[in-house]
Amino acid sequence: MFVGPSPPHTPLVNRRNINNHRPRNATVTSALPDIFLAAVSLLFLWSSPKPLVSLPPNRFSFPLNPRRRSITAMSRRSPPPPPPTQRFANPQSLSDWLESRLPSDSFAAWGVKPGTKNVHNLWLELSDGETSLADSTPPVRTVNVVTVRVIGKNGRILVEAHQELSDGSIRERFRPLSEKMKPEESPDEAVFRAIKEELGSIFNGDGDNIGQRIKILPGTYNRRVEERNSLSYPGLPARYALHSVNATVEGLPEQDFCTEEKEYEGGDSTKDSVETLAAGNAVTVKRHYWKWVSPDSIRS
């Protein structure tokens, strides 16, 4: 029997050993994509904006810009427009609206109690845009007022001592020259108009050139808000935005004096007849009585 060369020895291979002898980096390499994707996902979640929680709208939001707030408080530009107000076709509709919103005894005193005004006055103020009324009980009257401290010799201040009204009554004042502002009117513009209307008659027809006599003193503008019951309209709460400046007016008498008030002027052609009728029934100022006083005698 011929015995040829034996076939080459092929070692037995243990399948378990095959797995044990795989390169370790093969497992790591296959896991890297999963780790990389997980890391990217975590990074994306961390850097993305946090989900907003659904909340009811903030009903009491306020501006957070302090610079803008300070400009609004001290600017001599036109005051902001008044809040939405009620509109009335005539004084009677205003009277009907007020009757259920004001104490009856207070409302009945309008134009009857000495020194007060009546519903025709208030309707004219609303019609001219000088006053706004909030729809509340009681309503709140909002007014922008310019106050002019006219400086005379030796630092004395001109005050309106009292007024003589069209119904014959006297209304005590003892305060610097004051005037309700018109819509979109700046404090400076209101100063010139107020001085012309209330002091112009002292210049014997030269009121048109009174602007050349007026000098507003720089750095004296101030604004504050006061809330109190109206003296002109008893029982009606009022919110006054007071814009005050110091000024000089050339040619005023150095002693106490009196000026005449001009007749009511206002309204457009569509309302002229109603406004003229209302003005005829309103309580108006006939004369202003002025005196010079020391600054420390004026109430704030």
Tab-separated table of C-alpha atoms in Angstrom:
chain	number	residue	atom	x	y	z
A	1	MET	CA	0.000	0.000	0.000
A	2	PHE	CA	1.469	3.189	-1.080
A	3	VAL	CA	1.346	5.864	1.443
A	4	GLY	CA	1.772	9.272	-0.080
A	5	PRO	CA	2.687	12.388	1.738
A	6	SER	CA	0.150	13.406	4.210
A	7	PRO	CA	-1.865	16.512	3.394
A	8	PRO	CA	-0.777	19.667	5.090
A	9	HIS	CA	-2.083	20.076	8.608
A	10	THR	CA	-4.939	22.515	8.851
A	11	PRO	CA	-5.469	23.595	12.404
A	12	LEU	CA	-8.945	23.482	13.747
A	13	VAL	CA	-10.465	26.864	14.049
A	14	ASN	CA	-12.532	27.710	17.115
A	15	ARG	CA	-15.372	30.011	16.041
A	16	ARG	CA	-15.456	31.459	19.503
A	17	ASN	CA	-11.818	32.411	19.129
A	18	ILE	CA	-12.529	34.132	15.819
A	19	ASN	CA	-14.786	36.598	17.551
A	20	ASN	CA	-12.294	37.038	20.360
A	21	HIS	CA	-9.497	37.848	17.948
A	22	ARG	CA	-11.322	40.565	15.998
A	23	PRO	CA	-9.634	43.915	16.237
A	24	ARG	CA	-11.051	45.900	19.115
A	25	ASN	CA	-11.209	49.067	17.097
A	26	ALA	CA	-13.789	47.493	14.844
A	27	THR	CA	-16.398	47.623	17.607
A	28	VAL	CA	-15.450	51.173	18.569
A	29	THR	CA	-15.575	52.316	14.989
A	30	SER	CA	-19.032	50.913	14.469
A	31	ALA	CA	-20.272	52.646	17.639
A	32	LEU	CA	-18.809	56.059	16.784
A	33	PRO	CA	-21.647	57.148	14.466
A	34	ASP	CA	-24.220	56.425	17.168
A	35	ILE	CA	-22.283	58.368	19.798
A	36	PHE	CA	-21.702	61.254	17.404
A	37	LEU	CA	-25.409	61.472	16.523
A	38	ALA	CA	-26.400	61.378	20.190
A	39	ALA	CA	-23.956	64.171	21.008
A	40	VAL	CA	-25.240	66.322	18.168
A	41	SER	CA	-28.823	65.737	19.287
A	42	LEU	CA	-28.019	66.746	22.858
A	43	LEU	CA	-26.205	69.860	21.655
A	44	PHE	CA	-29.139	70.841	19.452
A	45	LEU	CA	-31.622	70.390	22.315
A	46	TRP	CA	-29.418	72.400	24.682
A	47	SER	CA	-28.921	75.332	22.290
A	48	SER	CA	-32.477	75.508	20.926
A	49	PRO	CA	-34.931	78.051	22.462
A	50	LYS	CA	-36.835	76.774	25.425
A	51	PRO	CA	-40.469	76.035	24.646
A	52	LEU	CA	-42.738	78.854	25.614
A	53	VAL	CA	-45.275	78.156	28.282
A	54	SER	CA	-48.704	79.259	27.272
A	55	LEU	CA	-49.685	82.114	29.568
A	56	PRO	CA	-52.530	84.614	29.414
A	57	PRO	CA	-51.533	87.931	27.864
A	58	ASN	CA	-50.009	90.479	30.210
A	59	ARG	CA	-52.684	93.068	30.737
A	60	PHE	CA	-50.434	95.348	32.768
A	61	SER	CA	-47.374	95.737	30.567
A	62	PHE	CA	-45.394	98.977	30.853
A	63	PRO	CA	-42.589	100.421	28.713
A	64	LEU	CA	-39.180	99.366	29.969
A	65	ASN	CA	-37.123	102.014	28.215
A	66	PRO	CA	-36.182	104.502	31.000
A	67	ARG	CA	-34.907	107.087	28.518
A	68	ARG	CA	-38.199	107.171	26.676
A	69	ARG	CA	-40.090	107.526	29.935
A	70	SER	CA	-37.990	110.504	31.046
A	71	ILE	CA	-38.469	112.233	27.703
A	72	THR	CA	-42.209	111.785	27.986
A	73	ALA	CA	-42.212	113.186	31.497
A	74	MET	CA	-40.195	116.328	30.789
A	75	SER	CA	-40.600	117.036	27.096
A	76	ARG	CA	-41.986	120.396	25.966
A	77	ARG	CA	-43.408	118.816	22.846
A	78	SER	CA	-47.131	118.382	22.377
A	79	PRO	CA	-48.661	116.260	25.159
A	80	PRO	CA	-49.802	112.747	24.256
A	81	PRO	CA	-53.310	112.498	22.874
A	82	PRO	CA	-56.008	112.120	25.531
A	83	PRO	CA	-57.648	108.731	26.111
A	84	PRO	CA	-60.810	107.905	24.167
A	85	THR	CA	-63.607	110.190	25.299
A	86	GLN	CA	-67.355	110.355	25.020
A	87	ARG	CA	-68.914	112.427	22.247
A	88	PHE	CA	-72.209	114.259	22.583
A	89	ALA	CA	-74.255	115.973	19.901
A	90	ASN	CA	-75.397	118.778	22.196
A	91	PRO	CA	-75.381	119.878	25.846
A	92	GLN	CA	-78.689	118.144	26.539
A	93	SER	CA	-77.340	114.719	25.541
A	94	LEU	CA	-74.343	115.340	27.808
A	95	SER	CA	-76.642	116.324	30.666
A	96	ASP	CA	-78.686	113.130	30.249
A	97	TRP	CA	-75.506	111.044	30.267
A	98	LEU	CA	-74.121	112.734	33.397
A	99	GLU	CA	-77.350	112.656	35.383
A	100	SER	CA	-77.142	108.925	36.119
A	101	ARG	CA	-73.398	109.016	36.823
A	102	LEU	CA	-73.065	111.913	39.284
A	103	PRO	CA	-74.561	112.604	42.708
A	104	SER	CA	-77.799	114.491	42.105
A	105	ASP	CA	-77.054	117.234	44.637
A	106	SER	CA	-73.613	117.887	43.137
A	107	PHE	CA	-74.846	117.956	39.545
A	108	ALA	CA	-77.700	120.287	40.503
A	109	ALA	CA	-75.148	122.802	41.823
A	110	TRP	CA	-73.491	123.276	38.417
A	111	GLY	CA	-73.915	126.893	37.355
A	112	VAL	CA	-75.979	127.610	40.461
A	113	LYS	CA	-73.370	127.583	43.181
A	114	PRO	CA	-71.253	130.774	42.896
A	115	GLY	CA	-67.998	130.208	41.041
A	116	THR	CA	-69.118	127.019	39.274
A	117	LYS	CA	-69.709	126.353	35.577
A	118	ASN	CA	-72.602	124.529	33.922
A	119	VAL	CA	-73.077	121.668	31.488
A	120	HIS	CA	-72.794	124.058	28.521
A	121	ASN	CA	-69.237	124.911	29.592
A	122	LEU	CA	-68.290	121.263	29.832
A	123	TRP	CA	-69.835	120.494	26.436
A	124	LEU	CA	-67.808	123.321	24.855
A	125	GLU	CA	-64.624	121.946	26.435
A	126	LEU	CA	-65.365	118.512	24.988
A	127	SER	CA	-66.276	119.933	21.601
A	128	ASP	CA	-63.027	121.932	21.426
A	129	GLY	CA	-60.932	118.957	22.577
A	130	GLU	CA	-59.758	120.716	25.737
A	131	THR	CA	-61.271	118.046	27.988
A	132	SER	CA	-61.884	114.317	27.800
A	133	LEU	CA	-64.368	112.256	29.819
A	134	ALA	CA	-63.839	108.623	30.714
A	135	ASP	CA	-66.861	106.335	30.495
A	136	SER	CA	-67.028	105.469	34.187
A	137	THR	CA	-69.155	106.142	37.247
A	138	PRO	CA	-68.399	108.819	38.152
A	139	PRO	CA	-66.718	109.961	34.938
A	140	VAL	CA	-63.170	111.298	35.194
A	141	ARG	CA	-62.370	114.565	33.467
A	142	THR	CA	-58.827	114.814	32.065
A	143	VAL	CA	-57.343	118.211	31.226
A	144	ASN	CA	-53.932	119.467	30.091
A	145	VAL	CA	-53.264	122.877	31.665
A	146	VAL	CA	-50.427	125.321	31.074
A	147	THR	CA	-49.409	127.486	34.046
A	148	VAL	CA	-47.288	130.600	33.476
A	149	ARG	CA	-45.395	132.192	36.344
A	150	VAL	CA	-44.925	135.699	34.965
A	151	ILE	CA	-41.866	137.210	36.677
A	152	GLY	CA	-41.840	140.951	37.347
A	153	LYS	CA	-39.540	143.370	39.080
A	154	ASN	CA	-37.801	142.238	42.271
A	155	GLY	CA	-38.779	138.641	41.458
A	156	ARG	CA	-42.464	139.187	42.131
A	157	ILE	CA	-44.988	136.790	40.558
A	158	LEU	CA	-48.155	137.817	38.730
A	159	VAL	CA	-51.238	136.031	40.065
A	160	GLU	CA	-54.887	136.170	39.139
A	161	ALA	CA	-56.510	137.301	42.379
A	162	HIS	CA	-60.092	136.643	41.291
A	163	GLN	CA	-62.442	136.532	38.299
A	164	GLU	CA	-65.704	138.281	37.590
A	165	LEU	CA	-68.089	135.853	35.894
A	166	SER	CA	-70.925	136.525	33.471
A	167	ASP	CA	-73.552	135.566	36.069
A	168	GLY	CA	-72.266	138.313	38.377
A	169	SER	CA	-70.495	135.980	40.808
A	170	ILE	CA	-66.872	136.274	41.871
A	171	ARG	CA	-64.527	133.301	41.748
A	172	GLU	CA	-61.449	133.483	43.951
A	173	ARG	CA	-58.264	132.279	42.261
A	174	PHE	CA	-54.967	133.575	43.663
A	175	ARG	CA	-52.868	131.510	41.284
A	176	PRO	CA	-50.545	132.198	38.337
A	177	LEU	CA	-51.992	132.579	34.860
A	178	SER	CA	-53.461	129.230	33.756
A	179	GLU	CA	-55.191	128.041	30.620
A	180	LYS	CA	-56.510	124.739	29.272
A	181	MET	CA	-54.441	123.465	26.361
A	182	LYS	CA	-55.812	122.786	22.889
A	183	PRO	CA	-55.404	119.394	21.151
A	184	GLU	CA	-51.924	118.871	19.660
A	185	GLU	CA	-50.753	122.162	21.218
A	186	SER	CA	-47.269	122.278	22.726
A	187	PRO	CA	-46.741	123.955	26.116
A	188	ASP	CA	-44.805	126.801	24.459
A	189	GLU	CA	-47.644	127.442	22.022
A	190	ALA	CA	-50.148	127.354	24.879
A	191	VAL	CA	-48.068	129.878	26.843
A	192	PHE	CA	-48.186	132.442	24.024
A	193	ARG	CA	-51.915	131.895	23.433
A	194	ALA	CA	-52.791	132.091	27.143
A	195	ILE	CA	-50.898	135.341	27.680
A	196	LYS	CA	-52.437	136.852	24.570
A	197	GLU	CA	-55.993	135.864	25.542
A	198	GLU	CA	-55.855	136.815	29.219
A	199	LEU	CA	-53.415	139.760	29.240
A	200	GLY	CA	-53.730	141.029	25.668
A	201	SER	CA	-56.371	143.659	26.418
A	202	ILE	CA	-53.905	145.582	28.586
A	203	PHE	CA	-51.884	146.515	25.510
A	204	ASN	CA	-54.638	148.633	23.912
A	205	GLY	CA	-55.132	146.731	20.684
A	206	ASP	CA	-51.501	145.721	20.287
A	207	GLY	CA	-52.284	142.128	21.235
A	208	ASP	CA	-51.207	140.821	17.841
A	209	ASN	CA	-47.609	141.788	18.626
A	210	ILE	CA	-47.652	140.462	22.159
A	211	GLY	CA	-45.501	137.505	21.137
A	212	GLN	CA	-42.539	139.871	20.859
A	213	ARG	CA	-43.036	140.856	24.508
A	214	ILE	CA	-42.939	137.285	25.855
A	215	LYS	CA	-39.782	135.453	26.854
A	216	ILE	CA	-39.970	131.934	28.277
A	217	LEU	CA	-37.113	131.444	30.726
A	218	PRO	CA	-35.024	128.385	29.763
A	219	GLY	CA	-34.789	125.453	32.150
A	220	THR	CA	-38.000	126.323	34.015
A	221	TYR	CA	-40.372	123.817	32.395
A	222	ASN	CA	-41.953	121.322	34.760
A	223	ARG	CA	-44.767	118.810	34.479
A	224	ARG	CA	-46.776	117.136	37.194
A	225	VAL	CA	-50.127	115.401	37.520
A	226	GLU	CA	-52.750	116.166	40.132
A	227	GLU	CA	-55.998	114.310	40.804
A	228	ARG	CA	-58.748	116.080	42.699
A	229	ASN	CA	-62.422	116.993	42.462
A	230	SER	CA	-63.166	119.798	40.051
A	231	LEU	CA	-64.116	123.138	41.643
A	232	SER	CA	-65.867	124.239	38.454
A	233	TYR	CA	-67.954	121.047	38.230
A	234	PRO	CA	-68.832	119.772	41.743
A	235	GLY	CA	-68.812	116.001	42.130
A	236	LEU	CA	-66.780	115.422	38.955
A	237	PRO	CA	-63.311	113.924	39.616
A	238	ALA	CA	-60.560	115.494	37.540
A	239	ARG	CA	-57.036	114.589	36.464
A	240	TYR	CA	-54.893	117.623	35.662
A	241	ALA	CA	-51.636	117.377	33.719
A	242	LEU	CA	-49.971	120.665	34.679
A	243	HIS	CA	-47.284	122.113	32.389
A	244	SER	CA	-45.612	125.087	34.080
A	245	VAL	CA	-42.961	127.567	32.922
A	246	ASN	CA	-41.542	130.900	34.078
A	247	ALA	CA	-41.739	133.819	31.670
A	248	THR	CA	-41.396	137.583	31.426
A	249	VAL	CA	-43.811	139.908	29.632
A	250	GLU	CA	-42.651	143.405	28.753
A	251	GLY	CA	-44.980	146.344	29.276
A	252	LEU	CA	-47.205	145.031	32.058
A	253	PRO	CA	-48.301	147.522	34.739
A	254	GLU	CA	-46.286	147.426	37.938
A	255	GLN	CA	-49.420	147.862	40.051
A	256	ASP	CA	-52.570	145.742	40.289
A	257	PHE	CA	-54.621	145.776	37.086
A	258	CYS	CA	-57.639	144.248	35.328
A	259	THR	CA	-58.075	142.668	31.876
A	260	GLU	CA	-61.148	141.881	29.782
A	261	GLU	CA	-61.909	138.387	28.492
A	262	LYS	CA	-62.655	137.925	24.789
A	263	GLU	CA	-65.940	136.404	23.720
A	264	TYR	CA	-65.960	132.686	22.953
A	265	GLU	CA	-64.359	131.830	19.623
A	266	GLY	CA	-64.336	128.290	18.359
A	267	GLY	CA	-66.037	125.542	16.456
A	268	ASP	CA	-66.352	124.693	12.804
A	269	SER	CA	-69.085	125.511	10.355
A	270	THR	CA	-70.947	122.229	10.947
A	271	LYS	CA	-71.287	122.842	14.670
A	272	ASP	CA	-71.248	126.611	14.785
A	273	SER	CA	-74.934	127.061	15.537
A	274	VAL	CA	-74.889	124.512	18.372
A	275	GLU	CA	-71.678	125.921	19.818
A	276	THR	CA	-72.900	129.508	19.594
A	277	LEU	CA	-76.041	128.544	21.475
A	278	ALA	CA	-74.005	126.682	24.101
A	279	ALA	CA	-71.647	129.639	24.494
A	280	GLY	CA	-74.610	131.913	25.067
A	281	ASN	CA	-75.757	129.721	27.967
A	282	ALA	CA	-72.320	129.042	29.441
A	283	VAL	CA	-70.875	130.819	32.456
A	284	THR	CA	-67.980	132.885	31.103
A	285	VAL	CA	-65.234	135.048	32.569
A	286	LYS	CA	-65.786	138.741	32.008
A	287	ARG	CA	-62.792	140.208	33.813
A	288	HIS	CA	-59.524	139.020	35.326
A	289	TYR	CA	-58.029	140.850	38.321
A	290	TRP	CA	-54.254	140.630	38.628
A	291	LYS	CA	-51.756	141.486	41.338
A	292	TRP	CA	-48.030	141.088	41.985
A	293	VAL	CA	-47.038	138.996	45.006
A	294	SER	CA	-43.883	137.544	46.512
A	295	PRO	CA	-43.033	133.995	45.355
A	296	ASP	CA	-43.395	132.465	48.821
A	297	SER	CA	-47.024	133.618	49.072
A	298	ILE	CA	-48.212	131.403	46.202
A	299	ARG	CA	-49.699	128.069	47.138
A	300	SER	CA	-48.226	125.098	45.273
